[in-house]
Coordinates of C-alpha atoms (C1' of nucleotides) in Angstrom, one line a residue:
Chain S
M1 CA -18.8 -11.4 -5.6
L2 CA -19.4 -9.2 -8.0
R3 CA -16.4 -10.1 -10.3
P4 CA -17.5 -14.0 -10.4
I5 CA -20.8 -13.4 -11.8
A6 CA -19.8 -11.7 -14.4
A7 CA -17.3 -14.3 -15.1
K8 CA -19.5 -16.3 -15.0
I9 CA -21.5 -15.0 -17.4
I10 CA -18.6 -14.4 -19.7
S11 CA -17.7 -18.3 -19.0
K12 CA -20.4 -19.3 -20.1
V13 CA -21.3 -17.5 -23.4
V14 CA -18.1 -18.6 -24.6
E15 CA -18.9 -22.1 -23.1
D16 CA -22.0 -22.1 -25.7
A17 CA -19.6 -20.6 -28.4
R18 CA -17.6 -23.4 -28.2
K19 CA -20.5 -25.7 -28.4
S20 CA -22.4 -24.7 -31.4
G21 CA -18.9 -24.4 -32.9
S22 CA -18.3 -21.4 -33.0
L23 CA -14.7 -21.2 -31.3
P24 CA -12.5 -23.9 -31.4
D25 CA -11.6 -25.2 -28.0
D26 CA -7.1 -24.8 -28.2
I27 CA -7.5 -20.9 -28.2
R28 CA -6.2 -19.1 -24.5
L29 CA -9.2 -17.1 -22.9
N30 CA -6.2 -14.6 -20.9
Y31 CA -8.6 -12.1 -21.3
I32 CA -10.2 -9.6 -18.7
I33 CA -13.2 -8.2 -17.0
E34 CA -12.8 -4.9 -15.4
T35 CA -15.0 -2.3 -14.3
P36 CA -14.2 0.9 -16.8
R37 CA -14.1 4.0 -14.9
E38 CA -16.7 5.8 -17.0
E39 CA -19.7 5.1 -15.3
G40 CA -21.9 5.6 -19.4
F41 CA -20.1 2.5 -21.1
G42 CA -21.9 -0.7 -18.0
D43 CA -20.5 -2.1 -15.1
Y44 CA -18.4 -4.0 -16.3
S45 CA -15.9 -3.9 -19.9
T46 CA -14.1 -7.2 -21.3
N47 CA -11.4 -7.4 -24.0
I48 CA -11.8 -10.5 -24.8
A49 CA -12.2 -9.7 -28.7
F50 CA -8.7 -8.9 -28.6
I51 CA -7.5 -11.8 -27.3
L52 CA -9.1 -14.0 -29.5
A53 CA -9.0 -11.5 -32.3
P54 CA -5.0 -12.9 -33.9
Q55 CA -6.0 -16.3 -33.0
L56 CA -8.7 -16.4 -35.3
R57 CA -7.3 -15.0 -37.3
K58 CA -11.2 -12.5 -37.1
R59 CA -11.6 -8.3 -36.6
P60 CA -12.4 -7.4 -33.5
L61 CA -15.6 -6.0 -34.6
D62 CA -16.4 -8.3 -35.4
I63 CA -15.7 -11.2 -32.9
A64 CA -17.4 -9.1 -30.6
A65 CA -21.0 -8.3 -32.5
M66 CA -21.0 -12.7 -32.4
L67 CA -20.4 -12.9 -28.3
V68 CA -22.4 -10.4 -27.8
E69 CA -25.3 -11.9 -29.7
R70 CA -25.0 -14.8 -28.2
M71 CA -24.9 -13.2 -24.6
K72 CA -28.6 -11.1 -24.9
G73 CA -29.6 -14.1 -23.7
S74 CA -28.3 -14.0 -20.4
E75 CA -30.7 -13.5 -17.3
Y76 CA -28.0 -11.7 -15.2
C77 CA -27.1 -8.3 -17.9
E78 CA -28.5 -5.9 -19.9
S79 CA -27.5 -2.5 -22.1
I80 CA -24.3 -5.2 -23.4
T81 CA -23.1 -3.3 -26.5
V82 CA -19.5 -3.2 -28.8
A83 CA -17.9 -0.5 -28.0
G84 CA -14.2 1.3 -28.9
A85 CA -12.6 -1.2 -31.8
G86 CA -14.0 -3.9 -30.3
F87 CA -14.6 -3.5 -25.9
I88 CA -18.0 -5.9 -24.7
N89 CA -19.4 -3.5 -22.1
F90 CA -22.9 -5.2 -20.3
S91 CA -24.3 -4.5 -16.8
L92 CA -25.9 -6.0 -14.5
K93 CA -29.3 -6.0 -13.9
D94 CA -30.6 -3.8 -11.6
S95 CA -32.8 -5.9 -9.6
L96 CA -29.7 -8.5 -9.5
W97 CA -27.7 -5.2 -7.8
Q98 CA -30.7 -5.3 -5.4
Q99 CA -30.9 -9.3 -4.2
L100 CA -26.4 -8.8 -3.8
L101 CA -27.4 -6.2 -1.4
K102 CA -30.2 -8.2 0.2
D103 CA -27.0 -11.2 0.8
T104 CA -24.8 -9.4 1.9
A105 CA -26.4 -7.4 4.1
S106 CA -28.0 -10.7 5.4
M107 CA -24.2 -12.2 5.1
G108 CA -22.6 -10.4 6.6
I109 CA -18.6 -8.4 5.8
K110 CA -17.5 -11.9 5.8
S111 CA -19.3 -12.9 2.6
L112 CA -17.4 -9.9 1.1
Y113 CA -14.6 -11.7 2.0
P114 CA -12.3 -13.1 -0.8
N115 CA -10.6 -15.9 0.0
T116 CA -7.3 -15.3 -2.2
G117 CA -4.7 -17.2 -0.1
G118 CA -6.9 -20.6 0.2
G119 CA -5.6 -21.3 3.6
K120 CA -1.5 -20.5 2.8
K121 CA 0.7 -19.7 5.8
V122 CA 2.4 -17.2 5.5
L123 CA 4.4 -15.5 7.9
I124 CA 5.3 -11.2 7.8
E125 CA 9.1 -10.1 9.6
F126 CA 8.9 -6.2 9.9
V127 CA 9.8 -3.8 12.6
S128 CA 13.1 -6.5 13.5
A129 CA 14.8 -2.5 14.9
N130 CA 17.6 -3.6 17.1
P131 CA 16.9 -3.0 20.4
T132 CA 19.4 0.4 20.9
G133 CA 17.1 3.1 20.5
P134 CA 13.4 3.4 20.8
L135 CA 11.6 3.6 17.9
H136 CA 11.5 6.1 15.1
I137 CA 8.9 6.9 12.5
G138 CA 10.4 5.0 9.3
H139 CA 9.6 2.1 11.8
G140 CA 6.4 3.1 13.1
R141 CA 5.9 2.8 9.0
G142 CA 7.0 -0.1 9.0
A143 CA 5.2 -1.6 11.3
A144 CA 2.0 -0.6 10.4
V145 CA 2.4 -1.0 7.0
G146 CA 3.4 -4.4 8.6
D147 CA -0.1 -5.4 10.6
V148 CA -2.1 -3.8 8.2
L149 CA -0.9 -5.8 5.5
S150 CA -1.3 -9.2 7.7
N151 CA -5.1 -8.3 8.6
L152 CA -5.5 -8.1 4.8
L153 CA -4.1 -11.7 4.8
E154 CA -6.1 -12.9 6.9
R155 CA -8.6 -11.1 5.9
T156 CA -7.9 -12.9 2.2
G157 CA -7.5 -16.9 3.1
H158 CA -3.9 -16.9 4.8
A159 CA -2.5 -17.8 7.8
V160 CA -0.9 -15.3 9.2
A161 CA 2.2 -14.7 12.0
K162 CA 3.2 -11.6 12.7
E163 CA 7.0 -12.1 14.2
Y164 CA 10.0 -9.6 14.8
Y165 CA 14.1 -10.9 14.6
I166 CA 16.1 -9.2 16.8
N167 CA 19.8 -8.8 16.3
D168 CA 21.2 -9.4 19.7
A169 CA 24.0 -11.3 18.8
G170 CA 25.4 -8.9 17.1
R171 CA 28.0 -5.7 17.6
Q172 CA 26.0 -3.3 18.0
I173 CA 24.3 -4.3 21.8
K174 CA 27.3 -4.7 22.5
T175 CA 28.4 -0.8 21.1
L176 CA 25.0 0.2 23.7
G177 CA 26.6 -1.6 26.7
R178 CA 29.4 0.5 26.0
S179 CA 27.6 3.7 25.3
T180 CA 25.7 3.4 28.3
F181 CA 29.3 2.4 30.5
L182 CA 30.5 5.5 29.9
R183 CA 27.5 8.2 30.1
L184 CA 27.1 6.0 33.4
K185 CA 30.3 7.0 34.2
E186 CA 30.2 10.8 33.3
L187 CA 27.0 10.9 35.2
R188 CA 29.8 10.4 38.1
G189 CA 31.7 12.6 38.0
E190 CA 33.8 11.4 35.9
A191 CA 35.3 13.5 32.6
V192 CA 35.0 10.7 30.0
E193 CA 35.9 10.7 26.1
Y194 CA 33.2 9.6 24.3
P195 CA 33.3 8.7 21.0
P196 CA 31.1 10.1 17.6
D197 CA 30.2 5.7 17.4
L198 CA 28.5 5.5 19.8
Y199 CA 25.1 6.3 20.5
Q200 CA 24.0 9.9 19.8
G201 CA 20.8 10.0 21.4
D202 CA 20.1 11.8 24.7
Y203 CA 17.6 8.4 26.0
V204 CA 21.3 6.3 26.7
R205 CA 22.2 9.9 29.3
D206 CA 18.7 9.1 31.1
L207 CA 19.3 5.5 31.4
A208 CA 22.7 5.8 32.8
G209 CA 20.2 8.5 35.2
R210 CA 17.8 5.1 36.0
I211 CA 20.2 2.6 37.0
I212 CA 22.3 5.8 38.8
D213 CA 18.9 6.6 40.2
E214 CA 17.6 2.4 40.4
G215 CA 20.2 1.0 43.3
I216 CA 21.0 -1.2 40.2
P217 CA 24.1 -3.5 40.3
V218 CA 26.7 -2.9 38.0
P219 CA 29.8 -5.4 37.6
P220 CA 33.0 -3.8 39.3
G221 CA 35.1 -4.4 35.8
D222 CA 35.3 -2.8 33.4
E223 CA 34.6 -5.9 30.6
E224 CA 31.8 -7.1 32.2
A225 CA 30.0 -3.8 33.4
I226 CA 29.5 -3.3 29.8
S227 CA 28.7 -7.1 29.4
F228 CA 26.1 -6.8 31.7
L229 CA 25.1 -3.1 30.9
A230 CA 24.3 -4.5 26.9
G231 CA 22.5 -7.0 28.7
Y232 CA 20.5 -4.4 30.5
A233 CA 20.1 -1.7 28.7
S234 CA 18.7 -3.9 25.9
S235 CA 15.8 -5.1 27.2
F236 CA 15.0 -1.7 29.0
I237 CA 14.5 -0.3 25.8
M238 CA 13.0 -3.9 23.8
D239 CA 10.5 -3.3 27.0
G240 CA 9.9 0.2 25.3
I241 CA 9.7 -0.7 22.1
K242 CA 6.4 -4.2 22.7
N243 CA 5.4 -1.2 24.8
D244 CA 5.0 1.4 22.4
L245 CA 3.5 -0.8 19.5
G246 CA 1.3 -2.3 21.5
E247 CA 0.1 1.5 22.0
F248 CA 0.2 1.7 18.2
G249 CA -1.7 -1.6 17.6
V250 CA 0.8 -4.0 16.8
N251 CA 1.3 -7.2 17.9
F252 CA 3.7 -9.8 16.5
D253 CA 3.2 -13.7 17.5
N254 CA 6.9 -13.8 18.1
F255 CA 10.2 -12.3 19.1
F256 CA 12.9 -14.6 17.7
L257 CA 16.6 -13.5 18.4
E258 CA 19.4 -13.9 16.6
S259 CA 21.1 -15.8 18.9
S260 CA 19.1 -18.7 19.4
L261 CA 19.5 -20.1 16.0
Y262 CA 22.8 -20.3 17.9
A263 CA 22.0 -22.4 19.8
S264 CA 19.5 -24.3 18.1
G265 CA 22.3 -25.7 15.5
I266 CA 20.4 -24.4 12.0
V267 CA 24.0 -22.2 11.7
E268 CA 25.7 -25.1 11.5
E269 CA 23.2 -27.4 9.1
T270 CA 22.8 -24.4 6.1
L271 CA 26.1 -24.1 6.2
Q272 CA 26.5 -27.7 5.8
I273 CA 23.3 -27.5 2.5
L274 CA 25.5 -25.1 1.2
K275 CA 28.9 -26.9 1.4
D276 CA 27.3 -30.5 -0.7
R277 CA 25.5 -28.5 -2.6
E278 CA 28.5 -26.7 -3.9
I279 CA 26.7 -23.6 -3.9
A280 CA 29.9 -22.2 -1.3
Y281 CA 33.1 -23.0 -2.3
E282 CA 35.9 -21.2 -0.3
K283 CA 39.0 -18.8 -1.7
D284 CA 41.1 -16.5 0.2
G285 CA 40.3 -18.0 3.5
A286 CA 37.2 -17.4 3.9
L287 CA 33.7 -19.4 2.1
W288 CA 31.2 -17.4 -0.2
F289 CA 28.1 -17.4 -2.1
R290 CA 27.9 -18.1 -5.7
T291 CA 25.1 -15.9 -5.7
G292 CA 25.2 -15.5 -9.5
L293 CA 23.7 -18.9 -10.1
Y294 CA 20.9 -17.3 -9.0
E295 CA 20.4 -13.8 -9.7
K296 CA 22.2 -11.1 -11.1
D297 CA 24.6 -10.3 -8.2
E298 CA 29.1 -10.5 -6.6
D299 CA 29.2 -13.6 -4.7
R300 CA 29.5 -12.9 -0.8
V301 CA 31.0 -13.9 1.7
L302 CA 29.0 -16.7 4.7
I303 CA 32.2 -16.7 7.1
K304 CA 35.3 -14.9 7.1
S305 CA 38.9 -15.0 7.1
D306 CA 39.1 -14.7 10.1
G307 CA 36.5 -17.5 11.3
E308 CA 34.0 -15.6 12.0
N309 CA 30.3 -16.0 9.8
T310 CA 28.8 -13.2 8.1
Y311 CA 25.7 -11.5 9.1
F312 CA 24.2 -12.5 5.7
T313 CA 24.9 -15.9 7.2
S314 CA 22.6 -15.5 10.5
D315 CA 19.8 -14.5 7.9
I316 CA 19.7 -17.4 5.7
A317 CA 19.6 -20.0 8.7
Y318 CA 17.0 -17.1 9.4
H319 CA 15.2 -18.2 6.6
L320 CA 15.5 -21.5 6.9
D321 CA 14.3 -21.9 9.8
K322 CA 11.2 -20.7 8.6
F323 CA 10.6 -22.4 5.5
K324 CA 11.1 -25.5 8.5
R325 CA 8.3 -24.0 11.1
S326 CA 6.0 -24.9 7.3
F327 CA 5.1 -21.3 5.5
D328 CA 4.3 -21.0 2.8
V329 CA 5.1 -17.6 2.2
L330 CA 7.7 -15.7 3.7
V331 CA 7.1 -11.6 3.5
D332 CA 10.7 -9.3 4.6
I333 CA 9.2 -5.6 5.1
W334 CA 12.8 -4.2 5.3
G335 CA 13.8 -0.2 5.4
S336 CA 14.5 1.1 1.5
D337 CA 18.4 1.7 2.3
H338 CA 18.5 -2.2 2.0
H339 CA 17.6 -2.9 -1.0
G340 CA 20.7 -4.1 -1.8
Y341 CA 20.5 -6.4 0.3
I342 CA 17.2 -8.3 -2.1
P343 CA 19.3 -10.5 -4.9
R344 CA 21.6 -12.8 -2.3
L345 CA 18.1 -13.5 -0.2
S346 CA 16.4 -14.4 -2.5
A347 CA 19.4 -16.2 -4.0
S348 CA 19.4 -18.0 -0.7
V349 CA 16.3 -19.3 -0.3
Q350 CA 16.5 -20.2 -4.1
A351 CA 19.2 -22.7 -3.0
L352 CA 17.6 -23.5 -0.3
G353 CA 15.8 -25.5 -3.0
R354 CA 12.3 -23.0 -2.1
N355 CA 11.0 -20.8 -5.7
K356 CA 12.4 -17.4 -5.9
E357 CA 8.5 -16.6 -5.0
D358 CA 8.0 -18.0 -1.7
L359 CA 9.7 -15.3 -0.5
R360 CA 8.5 -11.5 -0.9
F361 CA 10.0 -7.9 -0.1
L362 CA 7.9 -4.7 0.8
L363 CA 10.1 -2.0 0.9
I364 CA 9.9 0.7 3.3
Q365 CA 11.3 4.6 1.8
F366 CA 12.1 6.8 4.8
V367 CA 9.0 9.7 5.5
T368 CA 9.8 13.4 5.5
L369 CA 7.9 14.8 8.8
I370 CA 6.6 18.4 7.8
K371 CA 5.9 21.0 10.6
D372 CA 4.9 24.3 9.6
G373 CA 5.1 23.6 5.9
K374 CA 8.6 23.2 6.3
P375 CA 10.4 19.1 6.9
V376 CA 11.3 18.6 10.5
G377 CA 15.2 17.7 10.0
M378 CA 16.3 14.3 11.5
S379 CA 19.4 12.7 11.8
T380 CA 20.3 10.0 13.6
R381 CA 23.8 10.5 14.2
S382 CA 22.9 12.9 15.8
G383 CA 20.4 11.4 17.7
E384 CA 17.4 13.6 17.6
F385 CA 15.3 11.2 15.4
T386 CA 11.9 11.7 16.1
T387 CA 10.3 9.0 17.5
L388 CA 7.2 7.0 17.3
R389 CA 6.1 7.6 20.1
E390 CA 6.6 11.6 19.9
V391 CA 3.7 11.4 16.5
M392 CA 2.5 8.9 17.8
D393 CA 1.0 11.8 21.3
E394 CA 0.8 14.6 18.5
V395 CA -1.3 13.1 16.4
G396 CA -3.2 10.1 17.4
R397 CA -3.3 6.5 17.0
D398 CA -6.1 6.9 14.4
A399 CA -4.3 9.4 12.3
C400 CA -0.1 8.3 12.5
R401 CA -1.7 4.9 10.6
F402 CA -3.8 5.8 8.6
F403 CA -1.7 8.8 7.5
F404 CA 1.5 5.5 6.6
L405 CA -0.5 4.4 5.0
M406 CA -1.9 6.7 2.4
R407 CA 0.9 5.9 -0.1
K408 CA 2.9 3.6 -1.1
S409 CA 5.1 1.8 0.5
D410 CA 8.1 2.5 -1.5
A411 CA 7.2 5.2 -1.7
H412 CA 9.2 8.0 -0.1
L413 CA 6.1 10.0 2.5
E414 CA 5.6 13.6 3.1
F415 CA 4.1 13.0 7.0
D416 CA 1.9 16.3 7.8
L417 CA 1.6 16.3 11.2
D418 CA -0.2 20.2 10.9
L419 CA -2.7 18.0 8.5
A420 CA -3.2 14.6 9.8
K421 CA -4.6 16.8 13.9
K422 CA -6.5 18.4 12.2
T423 CA -10.3 17.6 12.4
S424 CA -12.0 18.8 9.1
N425 CA -12.9 17.4 5.3
E426 CA -9.2 18.2 5.1
N427 CA -7.6 15.2 6.9
P428 CA -8.6 11.8 5.3
V429 CA -8.9 10.3 8.4
Y430 CA -11.8 11.9 10.3
Y431 CA -13.3 12.3 6.8
V432 CA -13.4 8.6 6.9
Q433 CA -14.8 8.2 10.2
Y434 CA -16.6 10.9 10.4
A435 CA -19.2 9.4 7.4
H436 CA -19.7 6.1 9.4
A437 CA -20.2 8.7 12.9
R438 CA -22.8 9.6 10.7
I439 CA -24.6 6.6 10.1
E440 CA -24.6 5.3 13.4
S441 CA -26.0 9.0 14.5
I442 CA -28.3 8.4 11.2
F443 CA -29.1 4.9 12.7
R444 CA -29.7 6.2 16.4
N445 CA -32.8 8.2 15.2
A446 CA -34.6 6.2 13.2
R447 CA -34.9 4.4 16.8
E448 CA -36.1 7.2 17.7
A449 CA -38.5 7.0 15.5
G450 CA -40.0 3.6 16.9
V451 CA -37.7 1.9 13.8
D452 CA -36.7 -1.6 14.8
T453 CA -33.3 -1.3 13.0
N454 CA -31.5 -4.8 13.6
N455 CA -34.6 -5.6 11.8
L456 CA -34.5 -4.9 8.4
S457 CA -33.9 -7.8 7.2
D458 CA -37.1 -8.0 4.7
A459 CA -36.5 -4.7 4.0
D460 CA -37.5 -4.5 -0.3
C461 CA -34.8 -3.5 -2.1
T462 CA -35.9 -3.4 -5.1
L463 CA -37.3 0.0 -3.3
L464 CA -33.6 1.7 -4.2
T465 CA -34.0 2.9 -7.2
L466 CA -32.0 5.9 -7.5
K467 CA -28.8 6.0 -9.6
E468 CA -26.1 6.5 -6.1
E469 CA -28.8 3.6 -4.6
L470 CA -26.9 1.0 -7.0
D471 CA -24.0 3.2 -7.4
L472 CA -24.1 2.1 -3.3
I473 CA -24.3 -0.7 -3.8
R474 CA -21.6 -1.8 -6.4
W475 CA -18.9 0.5 -4.3
I476 CA -20.0 -2.3 -1.0
T477 CA -19.6 -5.0 -3.0
R478 CA -16.6 -4.9 -5.0
Y479 CA -14.7 -4.8 -1.0
H480 CA -14.1 -8.2 -2.1
S481 CA -12.0 -6.7 -5.5
V482 CA -10.2 -4.5 -3.6
L483 CA -9.3 -7.4 -0.3
D484 CA -8.2 -9.0 -3.5
G485 CA -6.4 -6.9 -5.4
S486 CA -4.2 -5.5 -2.6
A487 CA -3.7 -8.7 -0.5
R488 CA -2.7 -11.1 -4.6
S489 CA 0.0 -6.9 -4.4
L490 CA 0.8 -7.2 -0.8
E491 CA -0.3 -2.9 -1.3
P492 CA -2.0 -2.4 1.7
H493 CA -2.2 1.5 0.9
R494 CA -5.3 0.2 -1.5
V495 CA -7.7 -0.1 0.7
T496 CA -7.3 3.2 2.7
F497 CA -8.1 4.6 -1.0
Y498 CA -10.7 3.0 -1.4
L499 CA -12.1 3.6 2.3
I500 CA -12.4 7.8 0.8
E501 CA -13.8 7.2 -2.2
I502 CA -16.3 5.5 -0.9
V503 CA -17.1 6.6 2.1
G504 CA -17.3 10.4 -0.5
R505 CA -19.7 8.9 -2.5
F506 CA -21.5 8.5 0.8
H507 CA -21.1 12.2 1.6
S508 CA -22.4 12.8 -1.4
Y509 CA -26.2 10.7 -1.2
Y510 CA -26.4 11.8 2.3
N511 CA -26.5 15.9 0.7
K512 CA -29.2 14.8 -1.7
T513 CA -30.5 12.2 -0.1
R514 CA -33.5 11.6 2.9
V515 CA -32.9 8.8 4.9
L516 CA -35.1 8.5 6.8
G517 CA -38.7 9.8 6.2
N518 CA -42.4 8.7 6.1
D519 CA -42.1 6.2 3.8
M520 CA -41.9 2.9 6.0
G521 CA -41.4 0.8 2.5
L522 CA -38.0 3.1 1.9
T523 CA -37.1 4.4 5.1
R524 CA -36.1 0.9 5.8
A525 CA -34.4 -0.8 2.6
R526 CA -32.1 3.2 3.1
L527 CA -31.3 1.2 6.1
L528 CA -30.3 -1.4 4.9
L529 CA -28.4 -0.7 1.6
L530 CA -26.7 1.1 4.9
S531 CA -26.3 -0.4 7.3
A532 CA -24.0 -3.1 5.1
L533 CA -23.0 0.6 3.8
R534 CA -21.1 0.7 7.8
D535 CA -19.9 -2.3 8.2
V536 CA -17.9 -1.7 5.4
I537 CA -16.6 1.7 6.2
R538 CA -16.5 -0.4 10.3
D539 CA -14.3 -3.4 8.4
G540 CA -11.8 -1.2 6.9
L541 CA -10.9 1.2 9.3
D542 CA -10.6 -2.1 11.2
L543 CA -7.8 -3.7 9.1
V544 CA -6.3 0.1 8.4
G545 CA -6.2 -0.4 12.4
V546 CA -8.3 2.5 13.2
S547 CA -11.3 3.5 15.3
A548 CA -14.4 3.9 14.3
P549 CA -16.1 5.7 16.4
E550 CA -20.4 6.3 16.5
K551 CA -20.1 9.8 17.7
M552 CA -17.0 12.5 17.2
Chain C
rG1 C1' 31.0 3.2 -12.3
rC2 C1' 27.3 -1.2 -12.0
rG3 C1' 21.8 -1.9 -9.2
rC4 C1' 17.4 -0.8 -7.1
rC5 C1' 12.9 2.9 -6.4
rC6 C1' 10.7 7.7 -7.8
rG7 C1' 9.7 11.4 -12.3
rU8 C1' 1.8 12.3 -13.0
rA9 C1' -2.4 20.0 -11.8
rG10 C1' 0.4 25.7 -8.3
rC11 C1' 1.2 21.7 -4.0
rU12 C1' 0.7 15.8 -1.7
rC13 C1' -0.5 11.6 -4.2
rA14 C1' -3.9 7.5 -7.3
rG15 C1' -4.8 5.0 -11.6
rU16 C1' -7.7 -1.6 -11.1
rU17 C1' -1.5 -5.1 -13.2
rG18 C1' -2.0 -2.8 -21.2
rG19 C1' -7.2 -0.8 -21.5
rA20 C1' -11.4 4.1 -24.2
rU21 C1' -11.9 11.5 -23.2
rA22 C1' -5.1 10.8 -17.0
rG23 C1' -8.6 11.2 -11.6
rA24 C1' -9.0 12.3 -6.4
rG25 C1' -7.5 15.5 -2.1
rC26 C1' -4.9 20.2 -1.0
rG27 C1' -5.2 25.3 -2.8
rU28 C1' -7.2 28.8 -6.2
rU29 C1' -12.2 31.2 -7.7
rG30 C1' -17.7 30.5 -7.0
rG31 C1' -22.5 28.6 -4.7
rC32 C1' -25.4 24.9 -0.6
rC33 C1' -27.4 24.9 6.4
rU34 C1' -36.5 26.3 8.6
rC35 C1' -35.0 19.2 7.3
rC36 C1' -31.2 12.6 9.5
rG37 C1' -24.4 15.8 12.3
rG38 C1' -21.5 22.0 7.5
rA39 C1' -16.1 17.8 10.4
rG40 C1' -20.3 17.7 5.0
rC41 C1' -21.7 19.2 -0.3
rC42 C1' -21.7 20.8 -5.8
rA43 C1' -19.6 24.1 -9.9
rA44 C1' -15.4 25.9 -12.2
rA45 C1' -9.9 26.0 -13.7
rG46 C1' -6.3 23.8 -13.9
rG47 C1' -2.0 18.2 -18.2
rC48 C1' 3.4 17.9 -23.8
rC49 C1' 1.7 11.9 -17.7
rC50 C1' 10.2 14.7 -18.1
rC51 C1' 11.9 13.5 -23.1
rG52 C1' 12.9 10.3 -27.5
rC53 C1' 12.8 5.9 -30.3
rG54 C1' 10.8 1.1 -30.2
rU55 C1' 7.3 -3.1 -28.7
rU56 C1' 1.4 -4.6 -31.3
rC57 C1' -5.5 -3.7 -32.4
rG58 C1' -3.8 0.2 -27.9
rA59 C1' 1.5 3.0 -24.2
rA60 C1' 1.5 7.4 -17.9
rU61 C1' 1.6 1.5 -16.9
rC62 C1' 6.5 -3.3 -20.8
rG63 C1' 11.8 -2.8 -23.5
rC64 C1' 16.3 0.5 -24.4
rG65 C1' 18.8 5.7 -24.9
rG66 C1' 18.6 9.5 -22.5
rC67 C1' 18.2 14.0 -18.4
rG68 C1' 16.7 15.2 -12.9
rG69 C1' 15.6 13.0 -7.6
rG70 C1' 16.5 8.6 -3.5
rC71 C1' 18.8 4.7 -2.1
rG72 C1' 22.5 1.3 -2.0
rC73 C1' 27.0 -1.6 -3.8
rG74 C1' 32.6 -3.4 1.6
rC75 C1' 35.7 -10.7 5.2
rC76 C1' 30.3 -3.4 8.0
rA77 C1' 26.5 -4.9 11.4

RNA sequence: GCGCCCGUAGCUCAGUUGGAUAGAGCGUUGGCCUCCGGAGCCAAAGGCCCCGCGUUCGAAUCGCGGCGGGCGCGCCA
């Protein structure tokens, strides 16, 4: 919305210059147009002169001067200047910004959604925690990032599906069965030794107690009992996980079982493909994958000498299955402790004939909870990890989600529980929500004063001449490029930063300028501005999965 | 030993994919409510962008070498 106009201006100038012979046809034009952080430099800045200089063997300053001369004919821009060593700075005319506001307000928030994806089908796989225990805080961060990323991609022209992968065929589920079995014996008064490699968390004991209380029939033989309990416990825990996720506002389109890969035969198919292409080879009685063909990584085992598949094998099959379901791009969101696994999986999709870029990874760094200024310890081994539910119950869903998105996902996150609970400007969640509530309050007052707030489309935007008002309009239209940039880079945290930023401009404006006044024309114009602003805040909060309250 | 991530204000972190005089919040100091929500606003102080070399018109950003922190390196799952 905003870039396109600036881009059009520049490309038209270049085209004109070509036609008149001032620029040759065969030049590379990989210049950029950006909004300079220094306000005094205008709305836009381009480095085109620097890009052309070496190609034309001319000084950047001379090229800039030539282009600026041509830009002066444009009906859209003003204050076109050459700055520094050859930057071209320019602004759009106020009237154009005012018109943009009007267009945005009348066409709605969706007119600010960029079509970055062009309808591409994307599968985002995230959380994928095994049902052997409740979700902890790290899973929560992954859940928030994955969910917000999918909202983001949906808004930017992608067809998104969210998937949760469950390793139900592995040993961990069996371990859960043994853990439950022993706790059950314990509760029945038998003396048992509980090995340290079993799940230590209290939830296992609770579950065993529940099985006794409810009189769930457990098969007599030890092996049968363990196998039964593995299934029972895991599906019980999985229900709990789904429940937690639901309350956290994260809903999946599909839960994919590892066991289904074996049932469908796609594991065999995968191995066959790799053998046929001679990407798999035998050595020491095992079957190996030639990772080195594609990535700087060691070769890895697909089938162990005891005949069992490794997890790597079923993971390759799983990704083949994803592609077979006609997804164009796959996004895998993992805990950062799995980063060493990336090269081999990336190699595997290339081995299957896909581009490396078709599988993208997002790593989630660990979360440290801070309470009373000190880190809260969490160790899975002792079973004393902090669960997502505990944090959600303590600080609320809104703060929880927002905080998870205040950092780049692959950076450590310090989650200050006390701050998340504060209801003051120190807490960014409230800062943003407060702006929304404040605007709603103004609208309530306006209606009470008899202003028809549903019909502002004929408001005269040319009355919005304050620096702060034009600046707010720029920030509103910028939503477009924020969505575009975060979608391209898979960085949903940019949206939260944008919200904090734009809302700050609003609070400042509000403090300085009265919206409702005697001048009805001006009042209506300002209300129109605020309605567009409110729509952006509301949509941004919705994207992050945080409520936009009308009153607080 | 090898690989990945990180190192920016006292603290927690951004930095528009290589742009101009490096930003925000918290904390510190000092101001603003006869007026639409003070859960807000304004201002000041605070910097060797870990260090060095290189790439170029231009580097916090890219490359190489160090230093410091985190994580990962199995025919484990």
